[in-house]
């Protein structure tokens, strides 16, 4: 196949395999800005799985990793199978099993810092105000008090302190997003017993 030969020669010249070149090309198409998405996929060759599956090839070629949504995954797998129709799909999409049921969150402090790595000295990517919703997409093996997140509002991906987030399940997350919100702009506000300015003070809230 002339097209495959040209493609293969180009890939070799760039010191990547044809399958790796496909991953690079699809990533540029569906996840060009790494600040606002997750697209981490690699090609793995597994001898043990090939033997277990009695595959014709001495190794089993696997596309393994994580992306944020199904459309990214589907487009990548379709393109990879043009090169290798037997490639095995081990690409995870959100929500990720390793995160568990509490894969969603709500910012629980006035301003949350989001950084590009799980440490205080890392570059600040963006900030999120109290009540902003997010998805939990990763954990740090070395920093258990940090969590990787994707913000719903501006789509930024980064790392935040666990203590700054209230973690919820999908149903609680969807219920919270569907409800009307009240934004308090004063530094302090009085909560009254009834809808009357002369009503007894129930509580005073400080922002």
Short mmCIF file of C-alpha atoms in Angstrom, two decimals:
data_model
loop_
_atom_site.label_atom_id
_atom_site.label_comp_id
_atom_site.label_asym_id
_atom_site.label_seq_id
_atom_site.Cartn_x
_atom_site.Cartn_y
_atom_site.Cartn_z
CA UNK A 1 0.00 0.00 0.00
CA UNK A 2 1.69 3.21 -1.24
CA UNK A 3 -0.16 5.45 1.19
CA UNK A 4 0.89 3.32 4.15
CA UNK A 5 4.53 3.26 2.95
CA UNK A 6 4.64 7.05 2.66
CA UNK A 7 3.01 7.41 6.08
CA UNK A 8 5.37 4.85 7.61
CA UNK A 9 8.49 6.47 6.13
CA UNK A 10 7.44 9.89 7.41
CA UNK A 11 6.77 8.52 10.89
CA UNK A 12 10.14 6.78 11.02
CA UNK A 13 11.88 9.99 9.94
CA UNK A 14 10.32 11.70 12.95
CA UNK A 15 11.49 8.81 15.20
CA UNK A 16 7.96 7.78 16.11
CA UNK A 17 5.97 4.73 15.05
CA UNK A 18 2.93 5.11 12.77
CA UNK A 19 0.61 4.49 15.73
CA UNK A 20 2.37 7.13 17.84
CA UNK A 21 2.10 9.56 14.93
CA UNK A 22 -1.66 8.95 14.81
CA UNK A 23 -1.91 9.74 18.54
CA UNK A 24 0.02 12.98 18.02
CA UNK A 25 -2.20 14.02 15.10
CA UNK A 26 -5.49 13.24 16.86
CA UNK A 27 -4.30 14.99 20.01
CA UNK A 28 -3.62 18.15 18.00
CA UNK A 29 -7.13 17.89 16.57
CA UNK A 30 -9.22 17.08 19.67
CA UNK A 31 -6.98 18.27 22.53
CA UNK A 32 -4.73 20.97 21.14
CA UNK A 33 -4.81 23.08 24.31
CA UNK A 34 -3.54 20.93 27.20
CA UNK A 35 -4.68 23.58 29.69
CA UNK A 36 -8.34 22.70 29.13
CA UNK A 37 -8.45 18.96 28.54
CA UNK A 38 -6.86 15.63 29.43
CA UNK A 39 -5.39 13.47 26.66
CA UNK A 40 -2.73 11.02 27.84
CA UNK A 41 -2.52 7.92 25.65
CA UNK A 42 0.44 5.66 24.87
CA UNK A 43 1.03 2.57 22.76
CA UNK A 44 1.96 -0.51 24.79
CA UNK A 45 3.11 -3.91 23.52
CA UNK A 46 2.12 -6.70 25.91
CA UNK A 47 3.61 -10.18 25.34
CA UNK A 48 1.79 -11.80 28.27
CA UNK A 49 -1.66 -10.66 27.11
CA UNK A 50 -0.96 -11.85 23.57
CA UNK A 51 -0.15 -15.33 24.85
CA UNK A 52 -3.20 -15.35 27.11
CA UNK A 53 -5.48 -14.29 24.25
CA UNK A 54 -3.78 -16.71 21.83
CA UNK A 55 -3.23 -13.83 19.42
CA UNK A 56 -1.50 -14.49 16.12
CA UNK A 57 1.13 -11.85 16.87
CA UNK A 58 3.84 -12.49 19.52
CA UNK A 59 2.79 -9.24 21.19
CA UNK A 60 -0.54 -7.53 21.73
CA UNK A 61 -0.66 -3.84 20.79
CA UNK A 62 -2.66 -1.76 23.25
CA UNK A 63 -3.76 1.88 23.25
CA UNK A 64 -3.69 2.70 26.97
CA UNK A 65 -4.36 5.90 28.87
CA UNK A 66 -6.98 8.52 29.75
CA UNK A 67 -8.98 11.12 27.85
CA UNK A 68 -11.82 13.31 29.09
CA UNK A 69 -14.70 12.32 26.84
CA UNK A 70 -15.98 9.58 24.55
CA UNK A 71 -15.74 11.62 21.34
CA UNK A 72 -11.97 12.01 21.83
CA UNK A 73 -11.58 8.29 22.44
CA UNK A 74 -13.76 7.22 19.51
CA UNK A 75 -11.90 9.41 17.04
CA UNK A 76 -8.52 8.14 18.23
CA UNK A 77 -9.45 4.44 18.17
CA UNK A 78 -10.96 4.79 14.69
CA UNK A 79 -7.74 6.36 13.37
CA UNK A 80 -5.49 3.82 15.12
CA UNK A 81 -7.41 0.89 13.61
CA UNK A 82 -6.68 2.17 10.13
CA UNK A 83 -3.06 1.23 10.92
CA UNK A 84 -3.70 -1.79 13.16
CA UNK A 85 -7.23 -3.22 13.07
CA UNK A 86 -6.46 -5.50 16.03
CA UNK A 87 -5.26 -2.82 18.44
CA UNK A 88 -6.80 -3.25 21.89
CA UNK A 89 -8.64 -0.35 23.45
CA UNK A 90 -7.70 0.35 27.10
CA UNK A 91 -8.44 4.09 27.04
CA UNK A 92 -10.43 5.35 30.04
CA UNK A 93 -12.94 8.17 29.85
CA UNK A 94 -14.42 10.27 32.66
CA UNK A 95 -15.54 9.32 35.29
CA UNK A 96 -12.50 7.21 36.13
CA UNK A 97 -12.92 4.07 38.24
CA UNK A 98 -9.82 4.79 40.33
CA UNK A 99 -11.35 8.04 41.59
CA UNK A 100 -14.47 6.34 42.89
CA UNK A 101 -18.05 7.56 43.33
CA UNK A 102 -17.05 11.05 44.49
CA UNK A 103 -15.75 12.15 41.09
CA UNK A 104 -17.29 15.63 41.28
CA UNK A 105 -16.63 18.60 43.50
CA UNK A 106 -17.65 22.09 44.62
CA UNK A 107 -15.15 24.76 45.69
CA UNK A 108 -15.67 25.40 49.40
CA UNK A 109 -13.53 28.47 50.14
CA UNK A 110 -13.73 32.07 48.84
CA UNK A 111 -10.93 31.64 46.27
CA UNK A 112 -9.24 28.35 45.32
CA UNK A 113 -5.81 28.27 43.66
CA UNK A 114 -5.31 25.85 40.76
CA UNK A 115 -1.72 25.01 39.83
CA UNK A 116 0.03 23.10 37.06
CA UNK A 117 1.61 20.62 39.49
CA UNK A 118 0.66 19.32 42.94
CA UNK A 119 2.76 21.72 45.03
CA UNK A 120 2.41 25.27 46.36
CA UNK A 121 5.45 26.52 44.41
CA UNK A 122 4.00 25.37 41.05
CA UNK A 123 2.75 27.88 38.50
CA UNK A 124 -0.73 29.27 39.16
CA UNK A 125 -3.02 28.36 36.24
CA UNK A 126 -6.28 29.93 37.34
CA UNK A 127 -8.52 30.55 40.35
CA UNK A 128 -12.06 29.47 41.21
CA UNK A 129 -14.53 31.12 43.56
CA UNK A 130 -16.68 29.40 46.17
CA UNK A 131 -19.48 27.32 44.68
CA UNK A 132 -17.75 26.63 41.36
CA UNK A 133 -18.21 23.03 40.17
CA UNK A 134 -15.53 20.67 38.87
CA UNK A 135 -14.69 17.11 37.90
CA UNK A 136 -11.99 15.03 39.61
CA UNK A 137 -9.71 13.46 37.02
CA UNK A 138 -6.56 12.32 38.80
CA UNK A 139 -4.59 11.71 41.98
CA UNK A 140 -0.97 12.26 42.92
CA UNK A 141 0.96 9.17 44.01
CA UNK A 142 3.34 11.34 46.06
CA UNK A 143 1.08 14.16 47.28
CA UNK A 144 -2.06 12.61 48.78
CA UNK A 145 -3.43 16.01 49.82
CA UNK A 146 -3.62 17.23 46.19
CA UNK A 147 -6.12 16.27 43.48
CA UNK A 148 -6.18 16.82 39.71
CA UNK A 149 -9.33 18.56 38.52
CA UNK A 150 -11.09 19.94 35.45
CA UNK A 151 -13.16 23.07 36.07
CA UNK A 152 -16.67 23.17 34.61
CA UNK A 153 -16.70 26.92 34.01
CA UNK A 154 -13.48 27.67 32.12
CA UNK A 155 -12.45 24.01 31.46
CA UNK A 156 -8.96 24.51 32.92
CA UNK A 157 -7.15 21.36 34.09
CA UNK A 158 -4.83 21.58 37.07
CA UNK A 159 -4.09 20.61 40.66
CA UNK A 160 -5.80 21.83 43.85
CA UNK A 161 -5.70 21.01 47.55
CA UNK A 162 -8.28 18.40 48.57
CA UNK A 163 -9.27 20.43 51.61
CA UNK A 164 -10.50 23.24 49.32
CA UNK A 165 -13.11 21.00 47.68
CA UNK A 166 -16.35 19.39 48.86
CA UNK A 167 -16.56 16.07 47.00
CA UNK A 168 -19.94 14.78 45.83
CA UNK A 169 -21.40 12.00 43.70
CA UNK A 170 -22.97 12.53 40.29
CA UNK A 171 -26.57 12.90 41.48
CA UNK A 172 -25.65 15.51 44.12
CA UNK A 173 -23.50 17.33 41.57
CA UNK A 174 -26.32 17.48 39.01
CA UNK A 175 -28.84 18.56 41.64
CA UNK A 176 -26.54 21.35 42.84
CA UNK A 177 -25.95 22.59 39.26
CA UNK A 178 -29.68 22.68 38.52
CA UNK A 179 -30.62 24.72 41.60
CA UNK A 180 -30.81 28.51 41.76
CA UNK A 181 -27.90 30.18 43.54
CA UNK A 182 -27.63 33.35 45.62
CA UNK A 183 -24.35 35.28 45.45
CA UNK A 184 -23.54 37.28 48.59
CA UNK A 185 -21.36 40.30 47.81
CA UNK A 186 -21.25 42.04 51.21
CA UNK A 187 -18.56 41.21 53.77
CA UNK A 188 -21.28 40.35 56.29
CA UNK A 189 -24.97 39.50 56.00
CA UNK A 190 -27.75 38.97 58.55
CA UNK A 191 -29.89 35.84 58.32
CA UNK A 192 -33.34 36.57 59.76
CA UNK A 193 -36.02 34.25 61.12
CA UNK A 194 -38.66 35.64 58.73
CA UNK A 195 -38.98 37.79 55.59
CA UNK A 196 -39.14 40.98 57.60
CA UNK A 197 -36.39 43.50 58.39
CA UNK A 198 -37.66 43.71 61.96
CA UNK A 199 -37.50 39.93 62.40
CA UNK A 200 -35.24 38.40 65.02
CA UNK A 201 -31.65 37.79 63.92
CA UNK A 202 -31.02 34.09 63.42
CA UNK A 203 -27.36 34.20 62.38
CA UNK A 204 -24.71 36.54 61.03
CA UNK A 205 -22.53 35.29 58.17
CA UNK A 206 -19.09 36.77 57.45
CA UNK A 207 -17.45 36.32 54.07
#
